[in-house]
Short mmCIF file of C-alpha atoms and ligand atoms in Angstrom, two decimals:
data_model
loop_
_atom_site.label_atom_id
_atom_site.label_comp_id
_atom_site.label_asym_id
_atom_site.label_seq_id
_atom_site.Cartn_x
_atom_site.Cartn_y
_atom_site.Cartn_z
CA MET A 1 -0.34 -0.05 0.03
CA ASN A 2 0.98 3.34 -0.60
CA ILE A 3 1.48 5.57 2.19
CA GLN A 4 2.28 8.70 1.43
CA GLU A 5 3.36 11.84 3.83
CA ASN A 6 2.26 15.63 4.29
CA ILE A 7 -0.04 15.47 1.86
CA SER A 8 -1.72 18.71 1.22
CA LEU A 9 -5.43 18.44 1.11
CA LYS A 10 -6.25 21.73 -0.39
CA ASN A 11 -7.87 20.01 -3.76
CA LEU A 12 -9.46 17.54 -1.90
CA ASN A 13 -12.08 19.28 -0.34
CA THR A 14 -14.52 22.03 -1.81
CA PHE A 15 -13.58 24.71 0.76
CA GLY A 16 -9.78 24.67 -0.48
CA ILE A 17 -8.17 24.71 2.19
CA ASP A 18 -4.77 23.93 2.90
CA VAL A 19 -3.93 21.74 5.67
CA LYS A 20 -1.96 19.03 5.59
CA ALA A 21 -2.82 14.93 6.24
CA ARG A 22 0.00 13.09 8.06
CA LEU A 23 -0.21 10.19 6.76
CA PHE A 24 -2.68 9.80 3.22
CA ILE A 25 -3.51 6.57 1.29
CA GLU A 26 -5.85 6.49 -2.30
CA ILE A 27 -8.16 3.96 -1.77
CA THR A 28 -9.71 2.71 -5.13
CA SER A 29 -11.05 -0.88 -4.52
CA LEU A 30 -13.37 -2.65 -1.63
CA LEU A 31 -10.33 -4.80 -0.87
CA GLY A 32 -8.11 -1.73 -0.61
CA LEU A 33 -10.21 0.19 1.83
CA GLN A 34 -10.41 -3.21 3.50
CA LYS A 35 -6.86 -3.61 3.73
CA ALA A 36 -6.08 -0.21 5.14
CA LEU A 37 -9.09 -0.06 7.48
CA GLY A 38 -6.61 -3.02 9.19
CA LEU A 39 -3.33 -1.35 9.12
CA GLU A 40 -2.71 -1.40 12.75
CA ALA A 41 0.06 0.34 12.48
CA TYR A 42 -1.76 3.26 12.20
CA PRO A 43 -4.93 3.03 15.05
CA LYS A 44 -6.04 7.38 14.41
CA LYS A 45 -8.01 7.12 10.73
CA PHE A 46 -9.65 9.80 8.86
CA ILE A 47 -11.93 9.67 6.11
CA ILE A 48 -12.00 12.18 3.12
CA SER A 49 -13.92 11.45 -0.50
CA GLY A 50 -15.89 14.40 -2.53
CA GLY A 51 -14.97 16.59 0.86
CA SER A 52 -17.90 18.68 -0.05
CA ASN A 53 -19.48 18.89 3.02
CA MET A 54 -16.33 20.03 5.36
CA LEU A 55 -14.46 22.37 7.17
CA LEU A 56 -11.44 21.66 7.76
CA THR A 57 -9.86 23.84 10.99
CA LYS A 58 -5.96 21.94 11.17
CA ASP A 59 -3.54 19.26 10.10
CA ILE A 60 -4.87 15.87 10.36
CA ASP A 61 -2.95 13.53 12.36
CA ALA A 62 -4.27 10.43 11.08
CA LEU A 63 -4.02 8.37 8.47
CA VAL A 64 -5.93 9.96 5.89
CA LEU A 65 -8.22 7.34 3.30
CA TYR A 66 -9.02 9.30 0.55
CA VAL A 67 -12.35 6.94 -0.64
CA ASN A 68 -11.57 6.73 -4.83
CA ILE A 69 -13.88 3.70 -5.76
CA LYS A 70 -15.42 4.44 -9.12
CA GLY A 71 -17.89 2.28 -10.70
CA VAL A 72 -21.78 2.42 -12.19
CA SER A 73 -24.06 -0.25 -12.76
CA VAL A 74 -27.87 -1.02 -13.36
CA VAL A 75 -28.23 -4.33 -11.11
CA GLU A 76 -32.18 -4.17 -11.26
CA GLU A 77 -34.37 -3.48 -14.15
CA ASN A 78 -38.41 -3.63 -15.55
CA ASP A 79 -40.13 -1.82 -18.20
CA GLU A 80 -40.68 2.15 -15.91
CA THR A 81 -37.92 2.26 -13.92
CA LEU A 82 -34.38 0.06 -12.70
CA VAL A 83 -31.90 0.42 -10.18
CA VAL A 84 -28.66 2.24 -10.59
CA LYS A 85 -25.62 1.25 -8.44
CA ALA A 86 -22.92 4.12 -7.88
CA MET A 87 -19.72 3.58 -6.47
CA ALA A 88 -18.97 6.00 -3.64
CA GLY A 89 -15.97 7.56 -5.40
CA GLU A 90 -18.40 8.91 -8.55
CA ASN A 91 -18.67 12.41 -8.98
CA TRP A 92 -22.31 13.21 -7.96
CA HIS A 93 -22.83 15.53 -10.81
CA GLN A 94 -20.68 13.19 -13.48
CA PHE A 95 -23.35 10.79 -12.03
CA VAL A 96 -26.36 13.13 -12.69
CA ILE A 97 -25.10 13.45 -16.36
CA TRP A 98 -24.85 9.85 -16.98
CA CYS A 99 -28.19 8.87 -16.22
CA LEU A 100 -29.45 12.36 -18.31
CA GLU A 101 -27.99 11.35 -21.32
CA LYS A 102 -29.15 7.31 -20.72
CA GLY A 103 -32.68 8.70 -20.15
CA TYR A 104 -33.07 8.09 -16.24
CA GLY A 105 -35.05 10.17 -14.06
CA GLY A 106 -35.26 11.39 -10.35
CA ILE A 107 -32.08 13.35 -9.54
CA GLU A 108 -32.74 15.84 -12.37
CA ASN A 109 -33.52 18.61 -9.61
CA LEU A 110 -30.38 17.51 -8.27
CA SER A 111 -27.71 18.50 -10.99
CA LEU A 112 -24.16 20.49 -9.95
CA ILE A 113 -24.76 19.56 -5.99
CA PRO A 114 -20.83 19.34 -4.99
CA GLY A 115 -19.48 16.36 -3.53
CA ASN A 116 -19.36 12.49 -4.33
CA VAL A 117 -22.04 10.10 -4.43
CA GLY A 118 -20.68 7.92 -1.19
CA THR A 119 -21.35 11.24 0.71
CA ALA A 120 -24.53 11.79 -0.69
CA PRO A 121 -26.58 9.97 1.81
CA ILE A 122 -24.58 11.34 4.75
CA GLN A 123 -27.07 14.60 5.14
CA ASN A 124 -29.44 13.40 1.99
CA ILE A 125 -28.52 15.97 0.14
CA GLY A 126 -31.78 18.24 -1.21
CA ALA A 127 -32.39 20.88 -3.52
CA TYR A 128 -35.14 22.58 -5.58
CA GLY A 129 -37.83 20.23 -4.43
CA VAL A 130 -35.87 17.11 -4.42
CA GLU A 131 -34.06 14.87 -1.71
CA LEU A 132 -31.78 11.98 -1.64
CA LYS A 133 -34.47 9.80 -0.16
CA ASP A 134 -36.98 10.32 -2.94
CA VAL A 135 -34.94 7.89 -4.91
CA PHE A 136 -32.77 5.87 -2.37
CA VAL A 137 -33.16 2.19 -1.77
CA SER A 138 -30.29 1.17 -0.17
CA CYS A 139 -26.06 1.71 0.47
CA ASN A 140 -23.41 -0.37 1.35
CA ALA A 141 -21.04 1.01 4.13
CA MET A 142 -17.74 -0.60 5.61
CA GLU A 143 -17.84 -0.44 9.27
CA ILE A 144 -14.75 0.80 10.19
CA GLU A 145 -13.77 -1.60 13.00
CA THR A 146 -14.36 -4.51 11.59
CA GLY A 147 -14.08 -3.82 7.80
CA GLU A 148 -17.36 -5.77 7.35
CA LEU A 149 -19.63 -4.57 4.76
CA VAL A 150 -23.52 -3.89 5.99
CA GLU A 151 -26.26 -2.90 3.80
CA PHE A 152 -28.51 0.48 5.16
CA ASP A 153 -32.43 0.00 3.52
CA LYS A 154 -33.97 3.14 3.10
CA GLU A 155 -35.75 2.64 6.71
CA ALA A 156 -32.15 2.11 8.06
CA CYS A 157 -30.83 4.94 7.00
CA GLN A 158 -33.23 7.19 9.32
CA PHE A 159 -33.07 10.42 6.49
CA GLY A 160 -34.42 13.46 7.59
CA TYR A 161 -33.72 17.28 6.58
CA ARG A 162 -30.31 17.64 5.62
CA ASP A 163 -29.79 14.68 8.30
CA SER A 164 -29.45 10.63 8.15
CA ILE A 165 -28.08 7.79 10.61
CA PHE A 166 -24.36 8.53 9.29
CA LYS A 167 -24.70 11.70 11.37
CA GLN A 168 -26.49 10.28 14.03
CA SER A 169 -25.79 7.07 15.99
CA ALA A 170 -23.55 5.71 13.10
CA LYS A 171 -21.45 8.84 13.11
CA GLY A 172 -17.78 7.99 12.60
CA ARG A 173 -18.32 4.24 12.59
CA TYR A 174 -18.89 3.23 8.42
CA ILE A 175 -17.37 4.56 5.27
CA ILE A 176 -20.04 4.47 2.30
CA THR A 177 -19.03 2.32 -0.18
CA SER A 178 -22.34 2.33 -2.97
CA VAL A 179 -24.86 3.61 -3.06
CA ASN A 180 -28.15 2.41 -5.10
CA LEU A 181 -31.01 4.53 -6.11
CA ARG A 182 -34.31 3.67 -8.34
CA LEU A 183 -34.42 5.66 -11.31
CA THR A 184 -37.56 5.68 -13.93
CA LYS A 185 -37.12 5.05 -17.12
CA LYS A 186 -40.19 6.45 -18.88
CA ASN A 187 -42.92 8.80 -16.91
CA HIS A 188 -41.11 10.36 -15.12
CA ALA A 189 -42.37 11.67 -12.14
CA LEU A 190 -41.10 15.84 -12.74
CA ASN A 191 -40.67 17.69 -10.09
CA THR A 192 -40.90 21.86 -11.34
CA ASP A 193 -42.55 23.33 -8.43
CA TYR A 194 -40.07 24.96 -6.65
CA GLY A 195 -40.70 28.66 -7.93
CA ALA A 196 -36.82 29.48 -9.67
CA ILE A 197 -37.79 26.46 -12.12
CA GLU A 198 -41.04 27.33 -13.15
CA LYS A 199 -39.86 30.63 -13.83
CA GLU A 200 -37.09 29.99 -15.71
CA LEU A 201 -39.28 27.26 -17.53
CA ILE A 202 -41.85 29.73 -18.95
CA HIS A 203 -38.82 32.22 -19.63
CA LYS A 204 -37.41 29.36 -22.05
CA ASN A 205 -41.57 28.76 -23.23
CA ILE A 206 -40.90 25.15 -21.81
CA VAL A 207 -44.62 23.47 -21.69
CA TYR A 208 -43.43 20.05 -21.42
CA PRO A 209 -39.94 19.93 -19.97
CA THR A 210 -37.81 17.06 -20.08
CA ILE A 211 -35.88 15.86 -17.37
CA GLN A 212 -33.06 17.50 -18.94
CA ASP A 213 -35.27 20.62 -19.81
CA ILE A 214 -34.99 20.80 -15.56
CA SER A 215 -31.72 20.19 -14.98
CA ASN A 216 -30.41 23.14 -17.33
CA ALA A 217 -32.88 24.86 -15.40
CA VAL A 218 -31.83 24.04 -12.18
CA ILE A 219 -28.05 24.13 -13.27
CA LYS A 220 -28.54 27.56 -14.26
CA ILE A 221 -30.60 29.02 -10.88
CA ARG A 222 -27.41 27.83 -9.30
CA GLN A 223 -25.00 29.23 -11.41
CA SER A 224 -26.96 32.28 -11.09
CA LYS A 225 -26.17 31.95 -6.75
CA LEU A 226 -23.97 29.64 -5.78
CA PRO A 227 -20.35 30.11 -6.31
CA ASP A 228 -18.51 26.73 -8.10
CA PRO A 229 -15.74 25.60 -5.65
CA LYS A 230 -13.57 25.51 -8.79
CA GLU A 231 -12.97 28.98 -8.37
CA ILE A 232 -14.34 30.33 -5.14
CA GLY A 233 -13.59 27.77 -2.06
CA ASN A 234 -17.03 26.64 -0.42
CA SER A 235 -19.12 24.02 1.18
CA GLY A 236 -22.61 24.97 -0.66
CA SER A 237 -24.97 25.67 2.69
CA PHE A 238 -22.83 26.82 5.74
CA PHE A 239 -26.07 26.26 8.39
CA LYS A 240 -29.26 24.10 8.17
CA ASN A 241 -32.64 26.49 7.72
CA PRO A 242 -34.13 26.58 11.03
CA VAL A 243 -37.51 25.50 11.76
CA ILE A 244 -39.30 27.24 14.56
CA SER A 245 -42.47 27.32 16.46
CA LYS A 246 -45.52 28.97 14.91
CA LYS A 247 -45.90 30.89 18.22
CA ASN A 248 -42.53 32.54 18.02
CA PHE A 249 -42.66 32.91 14.45
CA GLU A 250 -45.69 34.72 14.25
CA LYS A 251 -44.06 37.39 16.94
CA MET A 252 -41.77 37.40 14.66
CA LEU A 253 -43.68 37.97 11.69
CA LYS A 254 -45.47 41.07 13.22
CA LYS A 255 -41.49 43.02 13.26
CA HIS A 256 -40.77 41.49 9.76
CA PRO A 257 -43.98 41.02 7.94
CA GLU A 258 -41.73 40.19 4.95
CA MET A 259 -39.99 37.89 6.48
CA PRO A 260 -39.55 34.62 3.89
CA HIS A 261 -40.93 31.67 5.38
CA TYR A 262 -42.45 27.75 4.67
CA GLU A 263 -44.85 25.62 7.05
CA ILE A 264 -43.69 22.34 7.00
CA ASP A 265 -45.67 20.61 10.10
CA GLU A 266 -48.26 21.56 12.28
CA GLY A 267 -47.08 24.80 13.98
CA LEU A 268 -43.64 24.47 12.58
CA ILE A 269 -42.17 27.27 10.53
CA LYS A 270 -38.77 26.89 8.55
CA VAL A 271 -37.41 30.63 7.98
CA PRO A 272 -34.57 30.58 5.76
CA ALA A 273 -31.14 30.87 7.31
CA GLY A 274 -29.92 33.55 4.21
CA TRP A 275 -32.48 35.39 4.85
CA LEU A 276 -31.42 35.89 8.81
CA ILE A 277 -28.00 36.34 7.78
CA GLU A 278 -28.79 39.35 4.94
CA GLN A 279 -30.74 40.83 7.88
CA CYS A 280 -27.47 40.53 10.21
CA GLY A 281 -25.82 42.75 7.84
CA PHE A 282 -23.11 39.85 6.57
CA LYS A 283 -24.29 39.13 3.25
CA GLY A 284 -20.83 40.02 0.64
CA ILE A 285 -18.69 40.99 4.20
CA ARG A 286 -15.07 39.92 3.24
CA VAL A 287 -12.28 39.35 6.46
CA GLY A 288 -8.94 38.69 4.60
CA ASP A 289 -9.60 36.33 2.21
CA ALA A 290 -12.76 34.78 4.35
CA GLY A 291 -16.19 35.87 3.13
CA VAL A 292 -19.98 35.46 2.68
CA HIS A 293 -21.07 35.11 -0.64
CA GLU A 294 -22.54 37.95 -2.34
CA LYS A 295 -25.39 36.21 -3.66
CA GLN A 296 -26.04 33.61 -1.31
CA ALA A 297 -26.09 35.53 2.44
CA LEU A 298 -26.14 31.43 3.88
CA VAL A 299 -23.01 30.40 1.89
CA LEU A 300 -19.51 31.12 3.29
CA VAL A 301 -16.44 31.39 0.76
CA ASN A 302 -13.00 31.21 0.70
CA TYR A 303 -11.80 33.74 -2.16
CA GLY A 304 -7.82 32.03 -1.96
CA ASN A 305 -5.95 31.37 1.43
CA ALA A 306 -8.28 31.87 4.03
CA SER A 307 -7.70 28.96 6.92
CA GLY A 308 -10.57 26.97 8.58
CA GLU A 309 -10.34 28.93 11.34
CA ASP A 310 -10.73 32.92 9.36
CA ILE A 311 -14.19 30.62 8.08
CA LEU A 312 -15.32 29.48 11.65
CA ALA A 313 -14.51 33.25 13.50
CA ILE A 314 -17.07 34.70 10.65
CA ALA A 315 -19.53 31.31 11.15
CA GLU A 316 -19.43 31.92 15.00
CA LYS A 317 -19.84 35.66 14.56
CA ILE A 318 -23.27 35.04 12.31
CA GLN A 319 -24.54 32.85 15.14
CA THR A 320 -23.83 34.69 17.85
CA SER A 321 -25.95 38.01 15.76
CA VAL A 322 -28.54 36.10 14.65
CA LYS A 323 -29.04 34.69 18.06
CA LYS A 324 -28.93 37.95 19.64
CA ASN A 325 -31.57 39.95 16.43
CA PHE A 326 -33.74 36.65 16.46
CA LYS A 327 -33.78 34.67 19.01
CA ILE A 328 -32.86 31.63 16.79
CA ASP A 329 -30.12 29.17 16.85
CA LEU A 330 -28.29 28.55 13.68
CA VAL A 331 -26.78 24.50 13.26
CA PRO A 332 -23.88 24.04 11.18
CA GLU A 333 -24.96 21.99 8.02
CA VAL A 334 -21.37 21.51 7.13
CA ASN A 335 -19.26 18.94 9.12
CA ILE A 336 -16.49 21.10 11.26
CA ILE A 337 -13.08 19.18 11.55
CA ARG A 338 -11.53 20.66 14.47
N1 EPU B 1 -32.75 34.55 0.78
C1 EPU B 1 -32.49 35.79 1.22
N2 EPU B 1 -30.66 36.27 1.60
C2 EPU B 1 -30.41 35.53 0.75
C3 EPU B 1 -30.05 34.04 0.77
C4 EPU B 1 -31.56 34.03 0.39
O1 EPU B 1 -32.97 36.61 2.01
O2 EPU B 1 -28.98 35.92 1.02
C5 EPU B 1 -34.00 34.38 1.13
C6 EPU B 1 -34.47 33.99 -0.47
O3 EPU B 1 -34.49 35.36 -1.00
C7 EPU B 1 -35.22 32.85 -0.44
C8 EPU B 1 -35.10 32.45 0.69
O4 EPU B 1 -34.39 33.17 1.63
O5 EPU B 1 -36.79 33.60 -0.21
C9 EPU B 1 -34.52 31.03 0.23
O6 EPU B 1 -33.49 30.90 -0.66
P1 EPU B 1 -32.33 29.69 -1.66
O7 EPU B 1 -34.41 29.39 -2.25
O8 EPU B 1 -31.61 30.34 -2.55
O9 EPU B 1 -32.83 28.79 -0.39
P2 EPU B 1 -32.24 28.71 0.88
O10 EPU B 1 -32.96 27.91 1.70
O11 EPU B 1 -31.39 29.77 1.17
C10 EPU B 1 -32.33 25.79 0.36
C11 EPU B 1 -30.88 24.80 0.37
C12 EPU B 1 -29.44 24.63 -0.72
C13 EPU B 1 -30.59 24.12 -1.75
C14 EPU B 1 -31.53 25.25 -1.87
C15 EPU B 1 -33.08 25.03 -2.79
C16 EPU B 1 -30.79 24.38 2.88
C17 EPU B 1 -29.46 24.68 3.82
N3 EPU B 1 -29.86 24.61 1.66
O12 EPU B 1 -31.20 26.84 0.36
O13 EPU B 1 -29.12 23.44 -0.65
O14 EPU B 1 -29.61 24.56 -3.03
O15 EPU B 1 -32.32 25.64 -0.97
O16 EPU B 1 -33.31 24.30 -2.79
O17 EPU B 1 -31.56 23.60 3.09
C18 EPU B 1 -26.69 23.25 0.19
O18 EPU B 1 -27.50 22.25 1.63
O19 EPU B 1 -25.23 23.36 0.33
C19 EPU B 1 -27.48 23.79 -0.76
C20 EPU B 1 -27.09 24.69 -1.39
#
């Protein structure tokens, strides 16, 4: 096994934070992963894959396993639907494109989300009215302690809003190695309700959209307000959108009648964190190379050489200010590695 020393992780995390792995190994097969997990000489291990949902704040004093296992195959098929198995190291968006080219529907609304297939279930990625769980069948994961492969079906994953068992009781115990998704071959259930998608389709005069049309619309919307991690380091939304009680919401609405909101359940209201952050005056601010995106206040950015601590300092200021002004706790969506 080719174990390297003092390897920069800058190109392996979408925030582009330049920290080093003391020891580093690239994993390209299940067997390789099993072997690496069994390396008893290196008890401390750290897993990285797409690096799209983490903020690294210091060098990693461990054996970093870079999971880069590739492969896509159809494992089940009938006239209407099929199950596609994608290995963890496949780039998510490339996988979406592959599905679109084959005419498989279900994940077109999730176009252009940074990261890899294997990390998608951890936070149940979602955008424009669709979440991974809507098409999810199961995933395979390797137990870090034993090297054993375990299957998690949809129920076992305990998906919630940007949440799953892999962020809760199973946190740090498994490495997802592949994901099975059920997609449609025809009669696609299109999700065009999200306001911005509807607008874009009308703008393009598209009355009967294809899955490719929806993907194109999503890509256009994302590009108009979310920075491309290849150009400006970021990890998408830094915080989750908070959910508050209807009682608190009604109090807030008196002061801020223009506040955007969505009722998600009886008595529970989701308020966009981006709006709260903008109200607190953070949209577009920049401190050194760390900042808040000028078009989407929920996205923290690295303009080049910011450290994880620089980004974290802004995140903490935002939390304090939102708490002071709105009495709401913002919870990070991004995994902060301290
Ligand atoms: N808003 C502001 N100011 C801002 C940003 C947003 O006032 O700076 C307002 C918007 O005007 C709008 C509302 O907040 O009324 C919602 O904004 P947007 O549609 O951009 O969505 P979001 O709630 O900020 C969520 C997801 C995104 C996902 C979009 C679209 C979370 C934490 N984020 O963002 O996911 O792409 O909806 O579905 O749920 C991600 O998780 O990394 C991510 C990018």
